[in-house]
Coordinates of C-alpha atoms and ligand atoms in Angstrom, one line a residue:
X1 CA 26.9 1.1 -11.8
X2 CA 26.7 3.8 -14.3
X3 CA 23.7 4.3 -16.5
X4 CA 23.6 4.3 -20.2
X5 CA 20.7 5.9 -22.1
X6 CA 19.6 7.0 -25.4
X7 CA 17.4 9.2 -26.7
X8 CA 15.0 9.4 -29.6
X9 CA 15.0 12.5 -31.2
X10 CA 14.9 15.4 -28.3
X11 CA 12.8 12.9 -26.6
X12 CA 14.2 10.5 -24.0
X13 CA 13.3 6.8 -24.9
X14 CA 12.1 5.5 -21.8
X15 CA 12.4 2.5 -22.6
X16 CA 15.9 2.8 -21.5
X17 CA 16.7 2.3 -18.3
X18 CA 14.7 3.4 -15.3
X19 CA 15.8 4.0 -11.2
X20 CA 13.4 2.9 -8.9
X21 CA 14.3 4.2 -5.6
X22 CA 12.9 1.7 -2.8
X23 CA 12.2 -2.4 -2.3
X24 CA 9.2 -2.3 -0.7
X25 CA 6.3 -3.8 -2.0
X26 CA 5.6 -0.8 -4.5
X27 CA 9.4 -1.0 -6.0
X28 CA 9.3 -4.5 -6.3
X29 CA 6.3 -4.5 -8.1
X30 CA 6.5 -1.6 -10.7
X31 CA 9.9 -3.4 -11.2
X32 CA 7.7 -6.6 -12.6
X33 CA 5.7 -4.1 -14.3
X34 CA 7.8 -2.7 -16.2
X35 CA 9.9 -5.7 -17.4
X36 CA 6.6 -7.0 -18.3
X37 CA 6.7 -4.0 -20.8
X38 CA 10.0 -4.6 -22.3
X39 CA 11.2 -1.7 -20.2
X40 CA 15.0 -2.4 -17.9
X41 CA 15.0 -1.3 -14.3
X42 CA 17.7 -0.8 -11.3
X43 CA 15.9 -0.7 -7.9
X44 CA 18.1 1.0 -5.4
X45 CA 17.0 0.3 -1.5
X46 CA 18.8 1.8 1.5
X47 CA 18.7 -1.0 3.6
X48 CA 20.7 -4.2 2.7
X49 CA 17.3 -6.1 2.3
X50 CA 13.8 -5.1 1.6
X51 CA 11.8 -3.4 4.3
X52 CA 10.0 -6.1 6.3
X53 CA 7.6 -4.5 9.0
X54 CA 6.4 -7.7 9.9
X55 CA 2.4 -8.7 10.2
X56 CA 0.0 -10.0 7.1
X57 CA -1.2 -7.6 5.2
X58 CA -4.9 -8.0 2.7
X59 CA -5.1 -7.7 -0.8
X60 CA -8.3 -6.9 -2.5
X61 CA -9.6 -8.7 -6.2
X62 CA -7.9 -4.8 -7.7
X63 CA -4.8 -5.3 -6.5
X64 CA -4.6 -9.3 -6.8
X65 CA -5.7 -8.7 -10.5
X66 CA -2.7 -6.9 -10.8
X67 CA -0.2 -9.6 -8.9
X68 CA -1.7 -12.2 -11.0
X69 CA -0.6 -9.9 -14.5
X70 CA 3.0 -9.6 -12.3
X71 CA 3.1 -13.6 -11.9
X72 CA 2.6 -13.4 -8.4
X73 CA -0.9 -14.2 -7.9
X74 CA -1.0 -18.1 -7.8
X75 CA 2.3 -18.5 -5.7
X76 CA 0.8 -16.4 -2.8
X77 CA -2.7 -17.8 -3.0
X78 CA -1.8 -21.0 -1.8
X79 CA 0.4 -19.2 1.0
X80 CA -2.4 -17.2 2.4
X81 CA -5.7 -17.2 4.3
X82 CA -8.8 -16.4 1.5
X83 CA -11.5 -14.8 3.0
X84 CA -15.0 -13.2 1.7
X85 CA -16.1 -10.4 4.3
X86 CA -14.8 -8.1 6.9
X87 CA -17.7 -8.5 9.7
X88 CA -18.7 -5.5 12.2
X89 CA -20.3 -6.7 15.4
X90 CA -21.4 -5.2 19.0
X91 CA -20.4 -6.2 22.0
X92 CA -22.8 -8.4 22.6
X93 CA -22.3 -10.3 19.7
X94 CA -24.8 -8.9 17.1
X95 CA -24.0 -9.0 13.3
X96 CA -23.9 -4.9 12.7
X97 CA -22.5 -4.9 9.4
X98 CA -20.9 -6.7 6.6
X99 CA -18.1 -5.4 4.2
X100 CA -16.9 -7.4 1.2
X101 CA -13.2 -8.0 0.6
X102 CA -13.6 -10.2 -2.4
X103 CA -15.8 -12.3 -4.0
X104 CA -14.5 -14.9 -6.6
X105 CA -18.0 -15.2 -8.9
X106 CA -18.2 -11.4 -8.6
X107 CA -15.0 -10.2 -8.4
X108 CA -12.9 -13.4 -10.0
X109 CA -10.8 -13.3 -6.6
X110 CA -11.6 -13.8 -2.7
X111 CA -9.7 -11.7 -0.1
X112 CA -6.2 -12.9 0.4
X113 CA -4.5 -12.2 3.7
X114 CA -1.0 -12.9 3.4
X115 CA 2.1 -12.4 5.7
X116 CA 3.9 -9.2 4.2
X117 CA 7.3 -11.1 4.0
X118 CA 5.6 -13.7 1.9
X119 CA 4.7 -10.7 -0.7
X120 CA 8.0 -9.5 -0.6
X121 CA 10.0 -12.9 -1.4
X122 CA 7.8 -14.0 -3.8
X123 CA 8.0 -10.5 -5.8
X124 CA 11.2 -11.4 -5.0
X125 CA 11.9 -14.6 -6.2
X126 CA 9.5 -13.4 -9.4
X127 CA 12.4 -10.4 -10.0
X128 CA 15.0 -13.2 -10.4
X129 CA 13.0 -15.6 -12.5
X130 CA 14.5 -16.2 -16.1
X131 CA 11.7 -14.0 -17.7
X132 CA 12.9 -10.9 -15.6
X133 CA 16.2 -11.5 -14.9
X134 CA 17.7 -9.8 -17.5
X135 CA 15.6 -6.5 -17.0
X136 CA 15.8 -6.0 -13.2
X137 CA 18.7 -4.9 -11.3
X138 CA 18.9 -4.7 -7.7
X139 CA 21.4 -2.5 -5.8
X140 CA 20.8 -3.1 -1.9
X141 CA 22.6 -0.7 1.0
X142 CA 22.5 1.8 -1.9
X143 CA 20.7 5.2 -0.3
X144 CA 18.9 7.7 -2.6
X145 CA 20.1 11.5 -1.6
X146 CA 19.1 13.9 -3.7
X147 CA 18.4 14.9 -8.0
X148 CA 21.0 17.0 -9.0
X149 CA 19.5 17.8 -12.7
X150 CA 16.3 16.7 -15.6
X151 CA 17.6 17.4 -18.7
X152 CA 17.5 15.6 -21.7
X153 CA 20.4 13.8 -21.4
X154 CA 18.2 12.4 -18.6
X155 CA 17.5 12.7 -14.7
X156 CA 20.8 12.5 -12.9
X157 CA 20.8 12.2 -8.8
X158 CA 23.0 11.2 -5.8
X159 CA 23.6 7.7 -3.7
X160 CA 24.6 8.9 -0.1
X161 CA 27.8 7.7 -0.5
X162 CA 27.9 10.7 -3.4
X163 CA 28.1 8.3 -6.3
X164 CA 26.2 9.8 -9.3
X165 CA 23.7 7.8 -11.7
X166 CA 21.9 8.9 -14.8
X167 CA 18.6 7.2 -15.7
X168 CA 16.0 8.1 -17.9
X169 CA 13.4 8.5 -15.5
X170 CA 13.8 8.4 -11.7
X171 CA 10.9 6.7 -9.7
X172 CA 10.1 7.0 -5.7
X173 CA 8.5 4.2 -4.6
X174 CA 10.4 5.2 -1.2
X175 CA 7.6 5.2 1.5
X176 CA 5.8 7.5 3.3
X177 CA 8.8 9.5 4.7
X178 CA 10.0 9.7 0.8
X179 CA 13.4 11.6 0.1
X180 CA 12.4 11.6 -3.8
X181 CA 9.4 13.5 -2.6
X182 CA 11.8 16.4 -1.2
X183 CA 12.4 16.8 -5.1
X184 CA 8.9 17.9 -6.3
X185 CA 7.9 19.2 -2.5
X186 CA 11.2 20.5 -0.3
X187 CA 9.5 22.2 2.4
X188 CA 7.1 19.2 3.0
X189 CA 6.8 17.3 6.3
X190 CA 4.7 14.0 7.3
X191 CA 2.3 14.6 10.2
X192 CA 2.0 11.9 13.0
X193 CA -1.7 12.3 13.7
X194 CA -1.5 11.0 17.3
X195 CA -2.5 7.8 16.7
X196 CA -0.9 4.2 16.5
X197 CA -2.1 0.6 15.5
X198 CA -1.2 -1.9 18.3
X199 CA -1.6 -5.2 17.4
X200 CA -0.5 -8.6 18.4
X201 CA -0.8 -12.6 16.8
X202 CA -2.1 -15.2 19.0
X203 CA -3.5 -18.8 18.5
X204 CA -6.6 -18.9 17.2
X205 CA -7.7 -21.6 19.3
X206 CA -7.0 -18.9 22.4
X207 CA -9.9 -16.8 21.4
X208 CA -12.8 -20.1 21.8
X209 CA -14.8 -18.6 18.8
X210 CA -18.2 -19.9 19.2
X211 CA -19.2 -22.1 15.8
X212 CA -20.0 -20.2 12.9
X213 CA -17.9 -16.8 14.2
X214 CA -16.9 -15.3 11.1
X215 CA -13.4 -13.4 11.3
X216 CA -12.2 -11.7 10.1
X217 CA -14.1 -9.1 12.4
X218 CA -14.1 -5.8 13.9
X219 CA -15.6 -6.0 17.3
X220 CA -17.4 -2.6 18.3
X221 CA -17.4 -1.2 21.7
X222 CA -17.8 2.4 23.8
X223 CA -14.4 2.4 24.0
X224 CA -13.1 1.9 20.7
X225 CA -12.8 -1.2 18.0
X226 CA -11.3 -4.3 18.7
X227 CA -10.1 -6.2 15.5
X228 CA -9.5 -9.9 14.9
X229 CA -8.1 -11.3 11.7
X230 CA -6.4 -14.8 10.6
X231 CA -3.2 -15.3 9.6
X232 CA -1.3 -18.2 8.2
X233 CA -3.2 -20.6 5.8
X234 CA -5.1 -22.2 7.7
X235 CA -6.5 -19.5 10.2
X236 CA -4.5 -21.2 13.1
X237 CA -3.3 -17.9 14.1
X238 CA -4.9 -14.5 14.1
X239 CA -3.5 -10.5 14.5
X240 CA -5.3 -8.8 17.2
X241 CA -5.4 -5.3 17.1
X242 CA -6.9 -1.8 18.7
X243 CA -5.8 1.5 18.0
X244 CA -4.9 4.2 20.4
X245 CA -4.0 7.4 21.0
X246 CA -0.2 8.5 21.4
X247 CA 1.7 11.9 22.0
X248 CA 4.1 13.1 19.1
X249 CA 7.9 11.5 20.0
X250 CA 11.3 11.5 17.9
X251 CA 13.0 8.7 16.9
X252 CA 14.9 8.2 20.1
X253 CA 10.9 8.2 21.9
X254 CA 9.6 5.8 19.3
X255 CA 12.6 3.4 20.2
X256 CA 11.8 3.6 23.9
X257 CA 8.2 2.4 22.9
X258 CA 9.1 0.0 20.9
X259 CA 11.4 -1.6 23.4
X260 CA 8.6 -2.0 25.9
X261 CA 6.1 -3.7 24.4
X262 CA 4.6 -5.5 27.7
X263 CA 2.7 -1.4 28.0
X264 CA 1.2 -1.9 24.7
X265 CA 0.0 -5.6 26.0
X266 CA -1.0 -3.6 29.0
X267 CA -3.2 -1.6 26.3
X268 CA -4.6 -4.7 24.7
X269 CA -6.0 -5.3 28.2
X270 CA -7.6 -2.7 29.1
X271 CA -11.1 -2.1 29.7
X272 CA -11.7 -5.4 28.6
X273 CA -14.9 -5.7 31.2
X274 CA -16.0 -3.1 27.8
X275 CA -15.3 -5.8 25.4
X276 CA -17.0 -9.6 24.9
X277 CA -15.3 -12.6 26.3
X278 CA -13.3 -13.8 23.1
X279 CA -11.3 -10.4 23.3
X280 CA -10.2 -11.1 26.9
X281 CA -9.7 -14.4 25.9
X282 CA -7.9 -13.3 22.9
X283 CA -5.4 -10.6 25.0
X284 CA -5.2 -13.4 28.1
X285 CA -1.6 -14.6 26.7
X286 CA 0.4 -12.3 24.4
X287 CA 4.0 -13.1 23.4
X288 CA 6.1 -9.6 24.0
X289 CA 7.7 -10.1 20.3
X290 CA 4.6 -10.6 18.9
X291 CA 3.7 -7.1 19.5
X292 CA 3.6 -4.1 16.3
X293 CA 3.5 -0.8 16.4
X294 CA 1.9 1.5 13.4
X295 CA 2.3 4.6 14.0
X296 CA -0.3 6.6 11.5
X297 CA 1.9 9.1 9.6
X298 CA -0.2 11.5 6.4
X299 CA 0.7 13.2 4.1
X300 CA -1.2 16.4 2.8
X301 CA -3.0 15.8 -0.8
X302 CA -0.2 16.3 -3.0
X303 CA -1.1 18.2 -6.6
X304 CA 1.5 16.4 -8.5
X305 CA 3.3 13.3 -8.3
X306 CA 5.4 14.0 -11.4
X307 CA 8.1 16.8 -11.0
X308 CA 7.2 20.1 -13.1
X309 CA 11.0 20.7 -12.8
X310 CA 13.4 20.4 -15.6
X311 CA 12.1 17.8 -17.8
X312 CA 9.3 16.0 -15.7
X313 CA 11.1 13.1 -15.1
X314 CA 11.0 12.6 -11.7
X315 CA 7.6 10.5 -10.5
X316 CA 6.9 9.4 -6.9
X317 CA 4.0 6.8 -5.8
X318 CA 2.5 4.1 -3.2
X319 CA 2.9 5.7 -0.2
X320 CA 5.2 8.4 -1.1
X321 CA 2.6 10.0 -3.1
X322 CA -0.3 9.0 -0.8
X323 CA -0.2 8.0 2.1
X324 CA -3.6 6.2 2.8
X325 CA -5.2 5.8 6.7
X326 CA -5.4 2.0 7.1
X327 CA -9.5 1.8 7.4
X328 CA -10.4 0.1 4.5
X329 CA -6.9 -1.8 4.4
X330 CA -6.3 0.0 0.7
X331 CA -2.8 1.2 1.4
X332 CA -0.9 -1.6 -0.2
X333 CA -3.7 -2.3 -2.8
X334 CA -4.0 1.0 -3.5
X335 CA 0.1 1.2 -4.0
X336 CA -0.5 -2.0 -6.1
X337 CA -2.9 0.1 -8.6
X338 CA -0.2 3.1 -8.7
X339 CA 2.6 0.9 -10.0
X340 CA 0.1 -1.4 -12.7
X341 CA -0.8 1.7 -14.2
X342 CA 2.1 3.2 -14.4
X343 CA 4.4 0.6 -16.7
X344 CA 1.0 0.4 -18.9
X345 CA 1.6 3.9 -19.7
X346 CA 5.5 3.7 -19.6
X347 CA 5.4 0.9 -22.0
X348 CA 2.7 2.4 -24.3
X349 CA 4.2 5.2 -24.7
X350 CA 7.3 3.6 -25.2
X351 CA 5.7 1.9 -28.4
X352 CA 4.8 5.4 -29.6
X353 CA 8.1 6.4 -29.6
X354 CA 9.9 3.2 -31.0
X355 CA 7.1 3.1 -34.0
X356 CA 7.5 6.1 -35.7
X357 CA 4.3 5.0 -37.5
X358 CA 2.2 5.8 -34.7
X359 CA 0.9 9.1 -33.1
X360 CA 3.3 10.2 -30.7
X361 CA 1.9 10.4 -26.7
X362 CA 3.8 12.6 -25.1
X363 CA 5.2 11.3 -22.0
X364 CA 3.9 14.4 -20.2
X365 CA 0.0 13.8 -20.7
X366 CA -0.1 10.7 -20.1
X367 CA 1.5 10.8 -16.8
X368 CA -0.7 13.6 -16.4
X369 CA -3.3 11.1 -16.9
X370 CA -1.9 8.3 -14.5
X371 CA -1.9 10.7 -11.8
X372 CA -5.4 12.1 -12.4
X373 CA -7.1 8.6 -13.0
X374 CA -5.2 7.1 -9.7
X375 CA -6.0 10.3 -7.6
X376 CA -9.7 9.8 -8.2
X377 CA -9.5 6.5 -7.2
X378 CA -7.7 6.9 -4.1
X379 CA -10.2 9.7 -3.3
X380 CA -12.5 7.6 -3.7
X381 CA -10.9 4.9 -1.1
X382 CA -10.7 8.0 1.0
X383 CA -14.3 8.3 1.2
X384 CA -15.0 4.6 1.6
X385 CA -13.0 4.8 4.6
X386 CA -15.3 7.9 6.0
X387 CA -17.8 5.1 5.4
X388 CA -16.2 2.6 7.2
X389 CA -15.5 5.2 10.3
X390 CA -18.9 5.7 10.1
X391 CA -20.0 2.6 11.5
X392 CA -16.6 1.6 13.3
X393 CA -16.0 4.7 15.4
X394 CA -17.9 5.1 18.6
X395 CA -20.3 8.1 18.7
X396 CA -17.8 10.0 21.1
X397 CA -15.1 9.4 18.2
X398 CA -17.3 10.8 15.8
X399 CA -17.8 13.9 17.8
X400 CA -14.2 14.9 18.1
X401 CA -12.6 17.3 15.6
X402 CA -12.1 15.0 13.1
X403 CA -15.4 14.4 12.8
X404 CA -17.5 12.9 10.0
X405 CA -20.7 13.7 12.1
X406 CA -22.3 17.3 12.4
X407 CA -22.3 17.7 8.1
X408 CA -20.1 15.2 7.5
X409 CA -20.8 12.7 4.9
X410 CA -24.2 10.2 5.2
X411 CA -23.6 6.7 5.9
X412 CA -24.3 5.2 2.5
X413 CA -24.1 1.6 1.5
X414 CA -21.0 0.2 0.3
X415 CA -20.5 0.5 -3.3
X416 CA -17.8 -1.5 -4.2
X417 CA -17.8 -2.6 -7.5
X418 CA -15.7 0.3 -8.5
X419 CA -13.0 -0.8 -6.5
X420 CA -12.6 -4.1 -7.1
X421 CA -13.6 -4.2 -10.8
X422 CA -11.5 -2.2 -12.7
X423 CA -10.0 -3.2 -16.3
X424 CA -6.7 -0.8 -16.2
X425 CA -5.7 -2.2 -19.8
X426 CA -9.5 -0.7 -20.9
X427 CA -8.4 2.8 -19.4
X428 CA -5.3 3.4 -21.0
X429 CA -6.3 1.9 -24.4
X430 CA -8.8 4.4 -24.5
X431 CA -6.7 7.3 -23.2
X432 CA -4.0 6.7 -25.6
X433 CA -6.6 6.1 -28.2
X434 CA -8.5 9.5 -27.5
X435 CA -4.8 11.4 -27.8
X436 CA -3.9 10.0 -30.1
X437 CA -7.5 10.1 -32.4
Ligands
FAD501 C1 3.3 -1.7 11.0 C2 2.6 -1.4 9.7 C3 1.6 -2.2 9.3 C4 0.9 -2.0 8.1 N1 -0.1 -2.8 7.8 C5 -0.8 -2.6 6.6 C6 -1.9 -3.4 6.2 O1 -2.2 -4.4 6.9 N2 -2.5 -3.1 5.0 C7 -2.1 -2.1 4.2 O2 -2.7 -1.9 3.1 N3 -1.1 -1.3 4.6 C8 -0.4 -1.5 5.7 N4 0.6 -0.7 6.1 C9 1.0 0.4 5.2 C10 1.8 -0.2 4.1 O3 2.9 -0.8 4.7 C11 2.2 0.8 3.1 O4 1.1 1.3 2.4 C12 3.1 0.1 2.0 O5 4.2 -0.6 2.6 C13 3.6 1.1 1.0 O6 4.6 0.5 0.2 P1 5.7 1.3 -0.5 O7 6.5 0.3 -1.3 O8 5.1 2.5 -1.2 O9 6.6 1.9 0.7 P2 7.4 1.1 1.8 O10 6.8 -0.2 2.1 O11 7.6 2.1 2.9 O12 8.8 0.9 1.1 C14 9.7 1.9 0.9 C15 11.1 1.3 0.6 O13 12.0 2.4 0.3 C16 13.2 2.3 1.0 N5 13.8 3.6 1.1 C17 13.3 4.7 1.8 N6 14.1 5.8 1.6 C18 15.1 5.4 0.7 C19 16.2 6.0 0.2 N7 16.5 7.3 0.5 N8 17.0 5.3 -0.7 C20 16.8 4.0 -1.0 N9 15.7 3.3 -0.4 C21 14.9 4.0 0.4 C22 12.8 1.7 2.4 O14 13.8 1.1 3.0 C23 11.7 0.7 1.9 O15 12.3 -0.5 1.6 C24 1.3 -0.9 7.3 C25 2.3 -0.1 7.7 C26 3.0 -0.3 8.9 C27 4.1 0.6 9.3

């Protein structure tokens, strides 16, 4: 499956052919992206299918805004559960707060939970369509290993099985525990931070919601939150979750937890004289393979997601360039916003270089750009979710030595228009047209 390329001048054309390493949702998608932009891809995913971790996942109006631009958007709309609000309430039932998720006269789009393996085979199915075909290449049980030179001639790196490849840029969409990363950053490790998502799906009808209980909701207690969220398209079902705390383990101790998950339903269980009646209704019956585990993995604010090796064409991004804590359920949106922006820029910058016309961009800048632009956002999620914690954590929580309390930020008002408003076409028409002015 050897690579061709050309090059313009001492300039790589990158609209020549481009190695995504990874299926998830991220390579999938910047896949779509970049055919969209006239650009030809080959994704190359380790496993012999894409990575399915099971559960429903939400998508904010930023992120759906991009899936609609990807051709996406209206097949998983009708396949998933729209909702308006994420609700906070005590124990005894109050209404504490209220956090939007979407809002289709503000926003043009509601909140769409969908189930992740929905996403996945509609991208999917989109990355065999007629328009695409032709521009996306998919190489499953194929295991990215390591970049063995960025030079002009292009980036050229290693399958596992010691098979070389040449493309004209080399992309990491490969998860949190990325091997692309080792590239830009050798010496740097994921942290576990000691706690895990448990969470579970159950009828809805278990639960005996009293009339007018709005879910999705998070459920407030001394002993930590207690979330409820609906799945399938009609709410039938819903994910119960908590999280809780977990000692450091290696794979072989992550396997032993994950082959008892009757202790985690133990979990779900517990101190449920803490919690209101729908929660012990909810955990009353739990189906043992209903059960998930997240363990919550970070990694440390990287500097640069673009190598500074060679000849910069080595990129990583979704959650191998930033791995976001799930609070404000950004991760995948976020991810979403990464890979958007990213074939914008690719493909404009591939017009500079085809029309010798117009003002070169150089690659470099504008990636420099991407990463700048997307780091502020994401920093911004990052503080959204101190918000969240805020009013989600219990005051012991807040105490601990991750605290937010004691000169930590103020609770603020959620200010989200940022988030879910944003006109990506807008920001890269007016970076390029500043360079290039
Ligand atoms: C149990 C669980 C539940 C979650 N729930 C939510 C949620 O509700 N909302 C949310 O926003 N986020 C959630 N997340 C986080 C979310 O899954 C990630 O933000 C998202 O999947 C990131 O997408 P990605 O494509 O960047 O990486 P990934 O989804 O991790 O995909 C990386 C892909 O790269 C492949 N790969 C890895 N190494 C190599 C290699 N060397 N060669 C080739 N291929 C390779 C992997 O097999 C995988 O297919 C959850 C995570 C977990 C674990």
């Amino acid at each position: 499956m050897g690579h061709s390329h050309s090059t313009s001048g001492t300039q790589p054309n990158v609209a020549s052919k481009v190695a995504i390493i990874g299926a998830g949702l991220s390579g999938l998608a910047l896949s779509l992206a970049l055919s969209l932009q006239g650009i030809e891809s080959t994704i190359y995913e380790s496993r012999d299918s894409p990575l399915n971790i099971g559960g429903a996942v939400m998508l904010s109006p930023n992120a759906l805004k991009v899936l609609e631009a990807l051709g996406v958007f209206s097949r998983i709309e009708r396949r998933g559960y729209k909702f308006e609000y994420l609700d906070f309430r005590d124990t005894v039932g109050n209404l504490t707060e209220r956090y939007e998720f979407g809002n289709q006269a503000k926003y043009g789009y509601t909140g769409l939970r969908v189930f992740r393996t929905v996403l996945i085979e509609e991208l999917l199915h989109a990355t065999q369509s007629h328009q695409h075909c032709h521009k996306i290449h998919l190489a499953f049980s194929a295991k990215f290993a390591r970049v063995i030179s960025d030079g002009h001639e292009g980036v050229t790196w290693e399958l596992a099985d010691g098979t070389r490849q040449t493309s004209t840029l080399l992309i990491g969409a490969d998860g949190i525990h990325s091997t692309v990363r080792r590239y830009i950053y050798p010496d740097l490790e994921t942290t576990f931070i000691g706690q895990a998502g448990i969470t579970a799906a159950v009828p809805t009808e278990q639960l005996k919601l009293p009339a007018d209980y709005y879910i999705p909701v998070t459920i407030t207690s001394p002993v930590g939150a207690f979330v409820i969220a609906p799945q399938e398209p009609d709410g039938s079902r819903v994910l119960i979750g908590r999280q809780r705390r977990m000692p450091a383990t290696d794979r072989a101790g992550w396997d032993e937890i994950h082959a008892h998950p009757e202790r985690q339903i133990e979990f779900m269980r517990s101190d449920g004289d803490q919690f209101p009646e729908i929660v012990r209704n909810a955990t009353s019956t739990i189906q043992p393979d209903s059960i998930n585990i997240w363990p919550f993995f970070i990694v440390p604010k990287l500097d640069s997601w673009v190598s500074d090796k060679g000849n910069g064409r080595v990129i990583i991004l979704g959650d191998a360039a930033h791995a976001i804590p799930p609070t404000a359920g950004q991760g995948i949106n976020q991810a979403f916003e990464d890979v958007y922006m990213l074939a914008l820029i690719l493909g404009r910058t591939k017009d500079a270089y085809e029309d010798a016309s117009k003002t070169t961009v150089p690659l470099e800048s504008s990636l420099k750009f991407w990463q700048q632009y997307r780091q502020s956002r994401v920093d911004k999620v990052l503080d959204l979710n101190k918000q969240i914690d805020l009013r989600r954590l219990s005051a012991k929580d807040l105490e601990g030595p991750s605290s937010y309390g004691g000169g930590g930020p103020e609770r603020r008002e959620f200010d989200l228009d940022w988030l879910y408003r944003p006109d990506f076409a807008v920001v890269i028409d007016q970076f390029m047209s500043s360079v290039s002015a």
